[in-house]
PDB file of C-alpha atoms in Angstrom:
ATOM      1  CA  MET A   3      24.834  30.694 -94.925  1.00 43.00           C
ATOM      2  CA  LYS A   4      26.516  33.791 -96.585  1.00 39.00           C
ATOM      3  CA  ASP A   5      29.087  35.090 -94.247  1.00 40.00           C
ATOM      4  CA  THR A   6      32.059  37.268 -95.009  1.00 37.00           C
ATOM      5  CA  LYS A   7      35.023  37.457 -92.913  1.00 32.00           C
ATOM      6  CA  PRO A   8      35.337  39.807 -90.157  1.00 31.00           C
ATOM      7  CA  PHE A   9      37.237  43.059 -90.688  1.00 28.00           C
ATOM      8  CA  GLU A  10      40.846  42.203 -89.842  1.00 29.00           C
ATOM      9  CA  VAL A  11      43.536  44.622 -91.062  1.00 27.00           C
ATOM     10  CA  GLU A  12      47.018  45.870 -90.054  1.00 28.00           C
ATOM     11  CA  ASP A  13      46.840  49.309 -92.055  1.00 30.00           C
ATOM     12  CA  SER A  14      43.400  51.172 -91.619  1.00 32.00           C
ATOM     13  CA  THR A  15      41.045  50.589 -94.511  1.00 31.00           C
ATOM     14  CA  THR A  16      37.985  52.309 -92.841  1.00 35.00           C
ATOM     15  CA  THR A  17      35.933  54.399 -94.765  1.00 34.00           C
ATOM     16  CA  CYS A  18      36.100  57.979 -94.051  1.00 33.00           C
ATOM     17  CA  SER A  19      33.339  60.498 -94.777  1.00 34.00           C
ATOM     18  CA  ASN A  20      35.738  63.388 -94.913  1.00 36.00           C
ATOM     19  CA  GLU A  21      38.287  63.634 -97.755  1.00 36.00           C
ATOM     20  CA  MET A  22      40.715  66.021 -95.928  1.00 33.00           C
ATOM     21  CA  HIS A  23      41.519  63.315 -93.386  1.00 36.00           C
ATOM     22  CA  ARG A  24      42.643  60.451 -95.451  1.00 37.00           C
ATOM     23  CA  GLU A  25      46.200  61.080 -94.982  1.00 33.00           C
ATOM     24  CA  VAL A  26      45.603  60.996 -91.409  1.00 31.00           C
ATOM     25  CA  ASN A  27      43.757  57.630 -91.422  1.00 33.00           C
ATOM     26  CA  LYS A  28      46.929  56.083 -93.072  1.00 31.00           C
ATOM     27  CA  GLN A  29      48.401  56.728 -89.759  1.00 29.00           C
ATOM     28  CA  ILE A  30      45.874  54.733 -87.680  1.00 27.00           C
ATOM     29  CA  VAL A  31      46.801  51.171 -87.117  1.00 27.00           C
ATOM     30  CA  VAL A  32      44.289  48.199 -86.060  1.00 27.00           C
ATOM     31  CA  LEU A  33      46.344  45.154 -84.691  1.00 25.00           C
ATOM     32  CA  LYS A  34      45.239  41.845 -85.590  1.00 28.00           C
ATOM     33  CA  ASN A  35      46.270  40.625 -82.079  1.00 31.00           C
ATOM     34  CA  PRO A  36      46.399  43.447 -79.851  1.00 31.00           C
ATOM     35  CA  PRO A  37      48.387  43.173 -76.674  1.00 31.00           C
ATOM     36  CA  ASN A  38      47.118  43.607 -73.148  1.00 34.00           C
ATOM     37  CA  LYS A  39      44.288  41.074 -73.632  1.00 31.00           C
ATOM     38  CA  ILE A  40      41.573  41.206 -71.021  1.00 30.00           C
ATOM     39  CA  THR A  41      41.817  38.078 -68.710  1.00 29.00           C
ATOM     40  CA  MET A  42      39.682  38.662 -65.688  1.00 30.00           C
ATOM     41  CA  SER A  43      37.339  36.015 -64.651  1.00 34.00           C
ATOM     42  CA  GLN A  44      33.696  36.429 -65.203  1.00 35.00           C
ATOM     43  CA  SER A  45      33.118  36.165 -61.305  1.00 33.00           C
ATOM     44  CA  GLN A  46      35.032  39.499 -60.763  1.00 35.00           C
ATOM     45  CA  GLN A  47      32.671  41.538 -63.244  1.00 36.00           C
ATOM     46  CA  PRO A  48      29.177  43.039 -62.613  1.00 38.00           C
ATOM     47  CA  SER A  49      26.491  41.083 -64.110  1.00 39.00           C
ATOM     48  CA  VAL A  50      25.710  42.022 -67.790  1.00 43.00           C
ATOM     49  CA  TYR A  51      22.004  41.343 -67.553  1.00 43.00           C
ATOM     50  CA  ASP A  52      21.330  42.837 -63.930  1.00 49.00           C
ATOM     51  CA  LYS A  53      18.724  45.658 -64.587  1.00 48.00           C
ATOM     52  CA  THR A  54      19.944  47.782 -61.888  1.00 48.00           C
ATOM     53  CA  LEU A  55      23.525  48.091 -63.758  1.00 50.00           C
ATOM     54  CA  HIS A  56      21.496  50.202 -66.343  1.00 52.00           C
ATOM     55  CA  ASP A  57      19.232  51.842 -64.124  1.00 53.00           C
ATOM     56  CA  GLN A  58      22.015  53.108 -61.902  1.00 50.00           C
ATOM     57  CA  TYR A  59      23.271  55.572 -64.377  1.00 60.00           C
ATOM     58  CA  ASP A  60      22.539  59.384 -64.921  1.00 68.00           C
ATOM     59  CA  SER A  61      20.118  59.114 -67.859  1.00 72.00           C
ATOM     60  CA  LYS A  62      20.400  62.854 -68.626  1.00 72.00           C
ATOM     61  CA  VAL A  63      24.419  62.477 -68.480  1.00 73.00           C
ATOM     62  CA  TYR A  64      24.106  59.385 -71.029  1.00 74.00           C
ATOM     63  CA  CYS A  65      21.610  61.388 -73.324  1.00 71.00           C
ATOM     64  CA  SER A  66      23.849  64.327 -73.446  1.00 75.00           C
ATOM     65  CA  GLY A  67      27.282  62.340 -73.686  1.00 78.00           C
ATOM     66  CA  ARG A  68      26.076  60.146 -76.574  1.00 88.00           C
ATOM     67  CA  LYS A  69      25.804  61.363 -80.255  1.00 90.00           C
ATOM     68  CA  ASP A  70      23.051  60.270 -82.278  1.00 91.00           C
ATOM     69  CA  THR A  71      23.986  57.196 -84.635  1.00 94.00           C
ATOM     70  CA  ALA A  72      25.866  58.434 -87.656  1.00 95.00           C
ATOM     71  CA  GLU A  73      23.779  58.797 -91.066  1.00 96.00           C
ATOM     72  CA  GLU A  74      26.558  56.786 -92.846  1.00 96.00           C
ATOM     73  CA  VAL A  75      25.679  53.644 -90.869  1.00 97.00           C
ATOM     74  CA  ILE A  76      21.940  54.007 -91.213  1.00 97.00           C
ATOM     75  CA  GLU A  77      22.309  54.678 -94.934  1.00 97.00           C
ATOM     76  CA  LYS A  78      24.178  51.354 -95.209  1.00 98.00           C
ATOM     77  CA  VAL A  79      21.707  49.493 -93.175  1.00 98.00           C
ATOM     78  CA  LEU A  80      18.846  50.986 -95.195  1.00 98.00           C
ATOM     79  CA  SER A  81      20.391  50.076 -98.638  1.00 98.00           C
ATOM     80  CA  PHE A  82      20.972  46.568 -97.461  1.00 98.00           C
ATOM     81  CA  LEU A  83      17.390  46.316 -96.304  1.00 98.00           C
ATOM     82  CA  LYS A  84      15.864  47.844 -99.507  1.00 98.00           C
ATOM     83  CA  GLU A  85      17.748  45.293-101.561  1.00 98.00           C
ATOM     84  CA  LYS A  86      14.911  42.892-100.839  1.00 97.00           C
ATOM     85  CA  VAL A  87      12.309  44.768 -99.064  1.00 97.00           C
ATOM     86  CA  PRO A  88      10.303  47.409-101.243  1.00 94.00           C
ATOM     87  CA  GLU A  89       9.404  50.845-100.111  1.00 95.00           C
ATOM     88  CA  PRO A  90       7.424  52.285 -98.410  1.00 96.00           C
ATOM     89  CA  LEU A  91       8.912  50.891 -95.250  1.00 98.00           C
ATOM     90  CA  GLU A  92       6.456  50.050 -92.471  1.00 98.00           C
ATOM     91  CA  LYS A  93       8.027  49.199 -88.981  1.00 98.00           C
ATOM     92  CA  ALA A  94      11.323  49.063 -87.242  1.00 98.00           C
ATOM     93  CA  ALA A  95      12.382  48.540 -83.759  1.00 98.00           C
ATOM     94  CA  ASP A  96      15.539  49.760 -82.153  1.00 98.00           C
ATOM     95  CA  VAL A  97      16.468  47.287 -79.149  1.00 98.00           C
ATOM     96  CA  GLY A  98      18.527  48.671 -76.129  1.00 96.00           C
ATOM     97  CA  CYS A  99      17.758  52.143 -77.574  1.00 96.00           C
ATOM     98  CA  GLY A 100      18.947  53.939 -74.364  1.00 92.00           C
ATOM     99  CA  THR A 101      17.827  57.566 -74.749  1.00 93.00           C
ATOM    100  CA  GLY A 102      16.941  57.340 -78.337  1.00 95.00           C
ATOM    101  CA  GLN A 103      20.354  58.170 -80.173  1.00 94.00           C
ATOM    102  CA  SER A 104      19.594  55.448 -82.536  1.00 96.00           C
ATOM    103  CA  THR A 105      15.735  55.299 -82.708  1.00 97.00           C
ATOM    104  CA  ALA A 106      14.639  58.793 -83.782  1.00 96.00           C
ATOM    105  CA  ILE A 107      17.355  58.834 -86.568  1.00 96.00           C
ATOM    106  CA  LEU A 108      15.164  55.875 -88.290  1.00 98.00           C
ATOM    107  CA  ALA A 109      11.834  57.915 -87.962  1.00 98.00           C
ATOM    108  CA  PRO A 110      11.997  59.461 -91.500  1.00 97.00           C
ATOM    109  CA  TYR A 111      12.402  56.367 -93.176  1.00 98.00           C
ATOM    110  CA  PHE A 112       9.571  54.061 -91.468  1.00 98.00           C
ATOM    111  CA  LYS A 113       5.815  54.619 -91.090  1.00 98.00           C
ATOM    112  CA  HIS A 114       6.459  53.667 -87.265  1.00 98.00           C
ATOM    113  CA  VAL A 115       9.696  53.120 -85.295  1.00 98.00           C
ATOM    114  CA  TYR A 116       9.737  51.462 -81.783  1.00 98.00           C
ATOM    115  CA  GLY A 117      12.346  52.054 -79.058  1.00 98.00           C
ATOM    116  CA  SER A 118      12.856  49.682 -76.291  1.00 97.00           C
ATOM    117  CA  ASP A 119      15.106  49.361 -73.354  1.00 96.00           C
ATOM    118  CA  VAL A 120      15.382  47.568 -70.090  1.00 94.00           C
ATOM    119  CA  SER A 121      15.884  50.789 -68.155  1.00 92.00           C
ATOM    120  CA  GLU A 122      12.779  52.822 -67.514  1.00 93.00           C
ATOM    121  CA  ALA A 123      15.061  55.738 -66.527  1.00 92.00           C
ATOM    122  CA  GLN A 124      16.557  55.898 -70.186  1.00 93.00           C
ATOM    123  CA  ILE A 125      13.111  55.293 -71.788  1.00 95.00           C
ATOM    124  CA  GLN A 126      11.753  58.503 -69.749  1.00 93.00           C
ATOM    125  CA  GLU A 127      14.631  60.423 -70.949  1.00 93.00           C
ATOM    126  CA  ALA A 128      14.330  59.308 -74.516  1.00 95.00           C
ATOM    127  CA  ILE A 129      10.411  60.404 -74.349  1.00 95.00           C
ATOM    128  CA  ALA A 130      11.651  63.750 -73.133  1.00 93.00           C
ATOM    129  CA  SER A 131      14.274  64.492 -75.414  1.00 93.00           C
ATOM    130  CA  ARG A 132      13.715  62.401 -78.734  1.00 94.00           C
ATOM    131  CA  SER A 133       9.947  62.142 -79.140  1.00 94.00           C
ATOM    132  CA  LEU A 134       8.478  62.085 -82.547  1.00 97.00           C
ATOM    133  CA  PRO A 135       4.939  61.636 -83.766  1.00 97.00           C
ATOM    134  CA  ASN A 136       5.885  58.138 -85.485  1.00 98.00           C
ATOM    135  CA  VAL A 137       8.203  56.788 -82.462  1.00 98.00           C
ATOM    136  CA  THR A 138       6.906  54.692 -79.549  1.00 98.00           C
ATOM    137  CA  TYR A 139       9.434  54.262 -76.613  1.00 98.00           C
ATOM    138  CA  THR A 140       8.694  51.258 -74.090  1.00 97.00           C
ATOM    139  CA  ALA A 141      10.672  49.643 -71.321  1.00 96.00           C
ATOM    140  CA  GLY A 142      11.288  45.969 -71.479  1.00 96.00           C
ATOM    141  CA  PRO A 143      13.728  43.214 -72.018  1.00 96.00           C
ATOM    142  CA  ALA A 144      15.653  42.731 -75.198  1.00 97.00           C
ATOM    143  CA  GLU A 145      14.895  39.061 -74.648  1.00 97.00           C
ATOM    144  CA  GLU A 146      10.953  39.463 -74.813  1.00 96.00           C
ATOM    145  CA  LEU A 147       9.907  41.602 -77.880  1.00 97.00           C
ATOM    146  CA  PRO A 148       6.502  42.826 -77.538  1.00 96.00           C
ATOM    147  CA  PHE A 149       5.841  42.348 -81.447  1.00 97.00           C
ATOM    148  CA  GLU A 150       3.892  39.705 -83.378  1.00 97.00           C
ATOM    149  CA  ASP A 151       5.632  37.167 -85.589  1.00 97.00           C
ATOM    150  CA  GLY A 152       6.596  38.609 -88.864  1.00 97.00           C
ATOM    151  CA  SER A 153       5.568  42.235 -88.062  1.00 98.00           C
ATOM    152  CA  LEU A 154       8.837  44.109 -88.549  1.00 98.00           C
ATOM    153  CA  GLN A 155      11.136  44.935 -91.291  1.00 98.00           C
ATOM    154  CA  LEU A 156      14.094  46.030 -89.360  1.00 98.00           C
ATOM    155  CA  VAL A 157      15.584  45.233 -85.986  1.00 98.00           C
ATOM    156  CA  THR A 158      18.593  47.545 -84.893  1.00 98.00           C
ATOM    157  CA  ALA A 159      20.886  46.971 -81.746  1.00 98.00           C
ATOM    158  CA  ALA A 160      23.084  50.132 -81.758  1.00 97.00           C
ATOM    159  CA  THR A 161      25.953  49.628 -79.156  1.00 93.00           C
ATOM    160  CA  SER A 162      23.666  47.273 -77.052  1.00 94.00           C
ATOM    161  CA  MET A 163      23.686  43.916 -78.285  1.00 96.00           C
ATOM    162  CA  HIS A 164      26.595  42.932 -76.059  1.00 93.00           C
ATOM    163  CA  TRP A 165      24.522  43.473 -72.991  1.00 92.00           C
ATOM    164  CA  PHE A 166      21.849  40.980 -74.246  1.00 95.00           C
ATOM    165  CA  LYS A 167      21.176  37.132 -73.507  1.00 95.00           C
ATOM    166  CA  LEU A 168      21.966  36.190 -77.323  1.00 96.00           C
ATOM    167  CA  ASP A 169      20.482  32.943 -76.976  1.00 96.00           C
ATOM    168  CA  LEU A 170      17.106  34.382 -76.149  1.00 97.00           C
ATOM    169  CA  PHE A 171      17.572  37.627 -78.002  1.00 97.00           C
ATOM    170  CA  LEU A 172      18.479  36.311 -81.482  1.00 98.00           C
ATOM    171  CA  PRO A 173      15.561  33.952 -81.932  1.00 97.00           C
ATOM    172  CA  GLU A 174      13.229  36.656 -80.615  1.00 97.00           C
ATOM    173  CA  VAL A 175      14.419  38.901 -83.522  1.00 98.00           C
ATOM    174  CA  ARG A 176      14.029  36.316 -86.210  1.00 98.00           C
ATOM    175  CA  ARG A 177      10.609  35.714 -84.885  1.00 98.00           C
ATOM    176  CA  VAL A 178       9.476  39.441 -85.164  1.00 98.00           C
ATOM    177  CA  LEU A 179      11.267  39.914 -88.736  1.00 98.00           C
ATOM    178  CA  CYS A 180       9.290  39.462 -91.842  1.00 98.00           C
ATOM    179  CA  THR A 181      10.655  37.395 -94.514  1.00 97.00           C
ATOM    180  CA  ASN A 182      13.805  39.373 -96.087  1.00 98.00           C
ATOM    181  CA  GLY A 183      13.677  41.560 -92.839  1.00 98.00           C
ATOM    182  CA  VAL A 184      17.119  42.521 -91.533  1.00 98.00           C
ATOM    183  CA  LEU A 185      18.770  42.587 -87.966  1.00 98.00           C
ATOM    184  CA  ALA A 186      21.595  45.334 -87.955  1.00 98.00           C
ATOM    185  CA  ALA A 187      23.932  45.319 -84.852  1.00 98.00           C
ATOM    186  CA  PHE A 188      26.541  48.000 -84.705  1.00 97.00           C
ATOM    187  CA  GLY A 189      28.251  49.892 -82.250  1.00 96.00           C
ATOM    188  CA  TYR A 190      31.681  51.789 -81.486  1.00 94.00           C
ATOM    189  CA  LEU A 191      34.296  51.858 -78.674  1.00 90.00           C
ATOM    190  CA  SER A 192      35.454  55.478 -78.669  1.00 92.00           C
ATOM    191  CA  MET A 193      34.864  58.925 -80.061  1.00 96.00           C
ATOM    192  CA  GLN A 194      38.355  60.535 -80.778  1.00 97.00           C
ATOM    193  CA  PRO A 195      39.738  63.823 -82.255  1.00 97.00           C
ATOM    194  CA  PHE A 196      41.645  64.141 -85.329  1.00 95.00           C
ATOM    195  CA  PHE A 197      44.279  66.885 -85.582  1.00 97.00           C
ATOM    196  CA  PRO A 198      46.157  68.187 -88.371  1.00 95.00           C
ATOM    197  CA  ASP A 199      49.444  66.521 -87.045  1.00 97.00           C
ATOM    198  CA  PRO A 200      48.747  62.977 -87.151  1.00 97.00           C
ATOM    199  CA  HIS A 201      51.302  62.388 -84.428  1.00 98.00           C
ATOM    200  CA  LEU A 202      48.836  64.430 -82.101  1.00 98.00           C
ATOM    201  CA  THR A 203      45.947  62.076 -83.510  1.00 97.00           C
ATOM    202  CA  GLN A 204      48.056  58.996 -82.644  1.00 97.00           C
ATOM    203  CA  GLN A 205      48.643  60.440 -79.112  1.00 98.00           C
ATOM    204  CA  ALA A 206      45.010  61.018 -78.544  1.00 98.00           C
ATOM    205  CA  GLU A 207      44.379  57.375 -79.731  1.00 97.00           C
ATOM    206  CA  ASP A 208      47.118  56.184 -77.124  1.00 97.00           C
ATOM    207  CA  LEU A 209      45.552  58.041 -74.335  1.00 98.00           C
ATOM    208  CA  PHE A 210      42.131  56.365 -75.129  1.00 96.00           C
ATOM    209  CA  ARG A 211      43.778  52.765 -75.147  1.00 95.00           C
ATOM    210  CA  GLN A 212      45.487  53.536 -71.886  1.00 96.00           C
ATOM    211  CA  TYR A 213      42.353  54.655 -70.392  1.00 97.00           C
ATOM    212  CA  HIS A 214      40.464  51.559 -71.407  1.00 93.00           C
ATOM    213  CA  ILE A 215      43.107  49.622 -69.743  1.00 94.00           C
ATOM    214  CA  GLU A 216      42.582  51.766 -66.493  1.00 96.00           C
ATOM    215  CA  LEU A 217      38.898  51.018 -66.553  1.00 95.00           C
ATOM    216  CA  ARG A 218      39.402  47.220 -66.983  1.00 93.00           C
ATOM    217  CA  PRO A 219      38.766  46.084 -63.372  1.00 94.00           C
ATOM    218  CA  TYR A 220      35.192  47.878 -63.757  1.00 94.00           C
ATOM    219  CA  SER A 221      34.563  46.380 -67.213  1.00 90.00           C
ATOM    220  CA  VAL A 222      32.070  43.551 -68.160  1.00 87.00           C
ATOM    221  CA  VAL A 223      34.711  41.628 -69.986  1.00 83.00           C
ATOM    222  CA  SER A 224      32.168  39.567 -72.225  1.00 84.00           C
ATOM    223  CA  ALA A 225      30.395  42.851 -73.168  1.00 86.00           C
ATOM    224  CA  PHE A 226      33.488  44.545 -73.962  1.00 84.00           C
ATOM    225  CA  MET A 227      35.219  41.963 -76.058  1.00 90.00           C
ATOM    226  CA  MET A 228      32.032  41.188 -78.108  1.00 92.00           C
ATOM    227  CA  LEU A 229      32.006  44.607 -79.380  1.00 91.00           C
ATOM    228  CA  LYS A 230      35.962  45.025 -79.604  1.00 90.00           C
ATOM    229  CA  ASN A 231      35.959  41.676 -81.659  1.00 94.00           C
ATOM    230  CA  ARG A 232      33.296  42.889 -84.165  1.00 94.00           C
ATOM    231  CA  TYR A 233      30.723  40.172 -83.070  1.00 95.00           C
ATOM    232  CA  LYS A 234      32.976  37.519 -84.827  1.00 94.00           C
ATOM    233  CA  ASP A 235      32.304  35.028 -82.180  1.00 93.00           C
ATOM    234  CA  VAL A 236      28.477  35.413 -82.363  1.00 96.00           C
ATOM    235  CA  GLU A 237      26.629  32.816 -84.529  1.00 96.00           C
ATOM    236  CA  PHE A 238      23.914  34.587 -86.029  1.00 97.00           C
ATOM    237  CA  PRO A 239      20.714  32.468 -86.920  1.00 97.00           C
ATOM    238  CA  PHE A 240      20.150  33.825 -90.186  1.00 98.00           C
ATOM    239  CA  GLU A 241      20.485  32.693 -93.961  1.00 97.00           C
ATOM    240  CA  GLU A 242      22.538  35.880 -94.894  1.00 98.00           C
ATOM    241  CA  VAL A 243      25.062  37.496 -92.615  1.00 97.00           C
ATOM    242  CA  ASN A 244      27.386  40.569 -93.886  1.00 97.00           C
ATOM    243  CA  ARG A 245      30.062  41.422 -91.711  1.00 97.00           C
ATOM    244  CA  CYS A 246      31.247  44.707 -92.881  1.00 96.00           C
ATOM    245  CA  PRO A 247      34.436  46.545 -92.977  1.00 95.00           C
ATOM    246  CA  ASP A 248      34.565  49.291 -90.077  1.00 96.00           C
ATOM    247  CA  VAL A 249      32.668  52.556 -91.122  1.00 96.00           C
ATOM    248  CA  ARG A 250      34.730  55.584 -90.306  1.00 95.00           C
ATOM    249  CA  CYS A 251      32.410  58.549 -89.468  1.00 96.00           C
ATOM    250  CA  THR A 252      33.727  62.055 -88.781  1.00 96.00           C
ATOM    251  CA  PHE A 253      31.906  65.083 -87.450  1.00 96.00           C
ATOM    252  CA  PRO A 254      32.360  68.437 -85.892  1.00 96.00           C
ATOM    253  CA  GLY A 255      32.498  68.419 -82.011  1.00 97.00           C
ATOM    254  CA  ARG A 256      34.476  69.501 -79.130  1.00 97.00           C
ATOM    255  CA  LEU A 257      37.193  68.122 -76.894  1.00 98.00           C
ATOM    256  CA  SER A 258      35.059  68.853 -74.008  1.00 97.00           C
ATOM    257  CA  GLU A 259      32.269  66.600 -75.420  1.00 96.00           C
ATOM    258  CA  ILE A 260      34.907  63.699 -75.515  1.00 97.00           C
ATOM    259  CA  VAL A 261      35.103  63.942 -71.665  1.00 97.00           C
ATOM    260  CA  GLU A 262      31.371  63.979 -71.401  1.00 95.00           C
ATOM    261  CA  TYR A 263      31.257  60.742 -73.689  1.00 95.00           C
ATOM    262  CA  VAL A 264      33.977  58.773 -71.447  1.00 96.00           C
ATOM    263  CA  MET A 265      31.849  59.614 -68.392  1.00 94.00           C
ATOM    264  CA  THR A 266      29.104  57.577 -69.995  1.00 92.00           C
ATOM    265  CA  PHE A 267      31.019  54.517 -70.146  1.00 92.00           C
ATOM    266  CA  SER A 268      29.539  51.589 -68.007  1.00 89.00           C
ATOM    267  CA  SER A 269      33.157  50.985 -66.731  1.00 92.00           C
ATOM    268  CA  TYR A 270      33.537  54.551 -65.482  1.00 94.00           C
ATOM    269  CA  GLN A 271      30.102  54.551 -64.119  1.00 91.00           C
ATOM    270  CA  ASN A 272      31.082  51.034 -62.299  1.00 92.00           C
ATOM    271  CA  PHE A 273      34.312  52.738 -61.016  1.00 95.00           C
ATOM    272  CA  LYS A 274      32.250  55.855 -59.876  1.00 94.00           C
ATOM    273  CA  LYS A 275      30.175  53.581 -57.805  1.00 92.00           C
ATOM    274  CA  ALA A 276      32.908  51.629 -56.202  1.00 94.00           C
ATOM    275  CA  ASP A 277      34.977  54.763 -55.371  1.00 96.00           C
ATOM    276  CA  ALA A 278      33.687  57.992 -56.572  1.00 96.00           C
ATOM    277  CA  LYS A 279      36.719  59.869 -55.358  1.00 97.00           C
ATOM    278  CA  ALA A 280      39.098  57.820 -57.476  1.00 97.00           C
ATOM    279  CA  ALA A 281      37.016  57.685 -60.414  1.00 97.00           C
ATOM    280  CA  GLU A 282      36.883  61.693 -60.258  1.00 97.00           C
ATOM    281  CA  GLU A 283      40.604  61.843 -60.153  1.00 98.00           C
ATOM    282  CA  SER A 284      40.809  59.393 -62.766  1.00 98.00           C
ATOM    283  CA  ILE A 285      38.702  61.314 -65.210  1.00 98.00           C
ATOM    284  CA  ASN A 286      40.346  64.559 -64.388  1.00 98.00           C
ATOM    285  CA  SER A 287      43.656  63.105 -65.209  1.00 98.00           C
ATOM    286  CA  PHE A 288      42.169  61.915 -68.462  1.00 98.00           C
ATOM    287  CA  GLN A 289      40.716  65.435 -69.268  1.00 98.00           C
ATOM    288  CA  LYS A 290      44.020  67.118 -68.357  1.00 98.00           C
ATOM    289  CA  ARG A 291      45.976  64.971 -71.016  1.00 98.00           C
ATOM    290  CA  LEU A 292      43.619  65.337 -73.501  1.00 98.00           C
ATOM    291  CA  TYR A 293      43.471  68.888 -73.081  1.00 98.00           C
ATOM    292  CA  GLU A 294      47.185  69.111 -73.101  1.00 98.00           C
ATOM    293  CA  ILE A 295      47.201  67.249 -76.578  1.00 98.00           C
ATOM    294  CA  GLY A 296      44.630  69.639 -77.721  1.00 98.00           C
ATOM    295  CA  ALA A 297      46.592  72.774 -76.743  1.00 98.00           C
ATOM    296  CA  ALA A 298      49.613  71.299 -78.929  1.00 98.00           C
ATOM    297  CA  ALA A 299      47.198  71.422 -81.725  1.00 97.00           C
ATOM    298  CA  ASN A 300      46.151  75.241 -80.797  1.00 97.00           C
ATOM    299  CA  CYS A 301      42.839  73.763 -79.875  1.00 97.00           C
ATOM    300  CA  SER A 302      40.955  74.865 -76.574  1.00 97.00           C
ATOM    301  CA  PRO A 303      38.514  72.320 -74.993  1.00 97.00           C
ATOM    302  CA  ASP A 304      35.513  74.334 -76.510  1.00 95.00           C
ATOM    303  CA  ASP A 305      36.975  74.963 -80.016  1.00 97.00           C
ATOM    304  CA  THR A 306      35.411  73.126 -83.001  1.00 97.00           C
ATOM    305  CA  VAL A 307      37.565  70.017 -84.190  1.00 97.00           C
ATOM    306  CA  THR A 308      37.001  67.076 -86.047  1.00 97.00           C
ATOM    307  CA  LEU A 309      35.907  64.088 -84.190  1.00 97.00           C
ATOM    308  CA  TYR A 310      35.618  60.328 -85.584  1.00 97.00           C
ATOM    309  CA  ARG A 311      33.965  57.056 -84.455  1.00 97.00           C
ATOM    310  CA  ASP A 312      34.768  53.711 -85.913  1.00 96.00           C
ATOM    311  CA  TYR A 313      31.383  51.509 -86.180  1.00 97.00           C
ATOM    312  CA  ARG A 314      31.518  47.850 -86.207  1.00 97.00           C
ATOM    313  CA  LEU A 315      28.778  46.679 -88.388  1.00 98.00           C
ATOM    314  CA  VAL A 316      26.998  43.285 -88.808  1.00 98.00           C
ATOM    315  CA  MET A 317      23.792  42.974 -90.920  1.00 98.00           C
ATOM    316  CA  CYS A 318      21.547  39.867 -91.181  1.00 98.00           C
ATOM    317  CA  ARG A 319      18.807  38.903 -93.326  1.00 98.00           C
ATOM    318  CA  LYS A 320      16.009  36.342 -92.792  1.00 98.00           C
ATOM    319  CA  THR A 321      15.298  35.094 -96.239  1.00 97.00           C
ATOM    320  CA  LYS A 322      13.213  32.065 -95.226  1.00 96.00           C
ATOM    321  CA  PRO A 323      10.175  31.948 -92.779  1.00 93.00           C
ATOM    322  CA  GLY A 324      10.209  30.165 -89.447  1.00 89.00           C
ATOM    323  CA  PRO A 325      13.195  29.109 -87.191  1.00 88.00           C
ATOM    324  CA  PHE A 326      16.545  28.981 -88.753  1.00 90.00           C
ATOM    325  CA  CYS A 327      17.790  25.572 -90.100  1.00 80.00           C
ATOM    326  CA  LYS A 328      21.590  25.751 -90.240  1.00 76.00           C
ATOM    327  CA  ASP A 329      21.686  22.561 -92.556  1.00 63.00           C
ATOM    328  CA  SER A 330      19.555  23.989 -95.253  1.00 55.00           C
ATOM    329  CA  ASN A 331      22.009  26.747 -96.041  1.00 52.00           C
TER     330      ASN A 331
END
């Protein structure tokens, strides 16, 4: 199997789509062995696969708080796919599509795109907000894909695979992919601001790190760590596995949008369900500190600033028909 090493750096080498922020990038450090590792037992966590975990959230809040997948990520995925799959591209499926942030963006490149999610509420919001003539949304589990064998050229799992039962999901993906078809799993853990002063950028990063710690008691540890660790412990049943360096994507946004985004965290929603008053106080404190950092950069909550997301990305290619045979690679 072709399998490059997971992305592990001490100084940032993530790619940035905006030249003016390269100097700020140098200030950001990714630790190989970050402190404060999560050690809570699985018995203390909500069930990863409980359908009610996903249906309880306000789909409209999720729809507005989560931005569409960055074009830079889609371009990398399509480039990898087209290495061995000729155009025109026919069919793709986005599994765990939520409200369609990573589904509709595929529509210009395929004859038809399917979006599926276990939450019927999320699917209804996707239909209401991101409908296109060549996009079909359906509710259903990731572990039972409603497609014929070898019928898809691309399957994506965008900030969603950490919720799936991988022992069932990955063989299903292999079944529905055509020869040379691709699975792309990607996601990000935060959406943060860049400021002209790198010290303020670092303060915002520290704020996010601390807030993740505060939300730990309400997090699903296995899901959080899978994404945080860049899927490095996942054994993908494919002949080619390409573990990419993190993809840094910058875009214009507002500090107020960051607060909306944080409120879509599953951990925050679990916190809110357990103690609504404490959760509100917590998010208000986060917002106050974020806006204080912004004020130091002469930015109001609704001023346009540069935001960034660091995507983890793994792309897998099925080069042989049938079930995966590890010994043959």
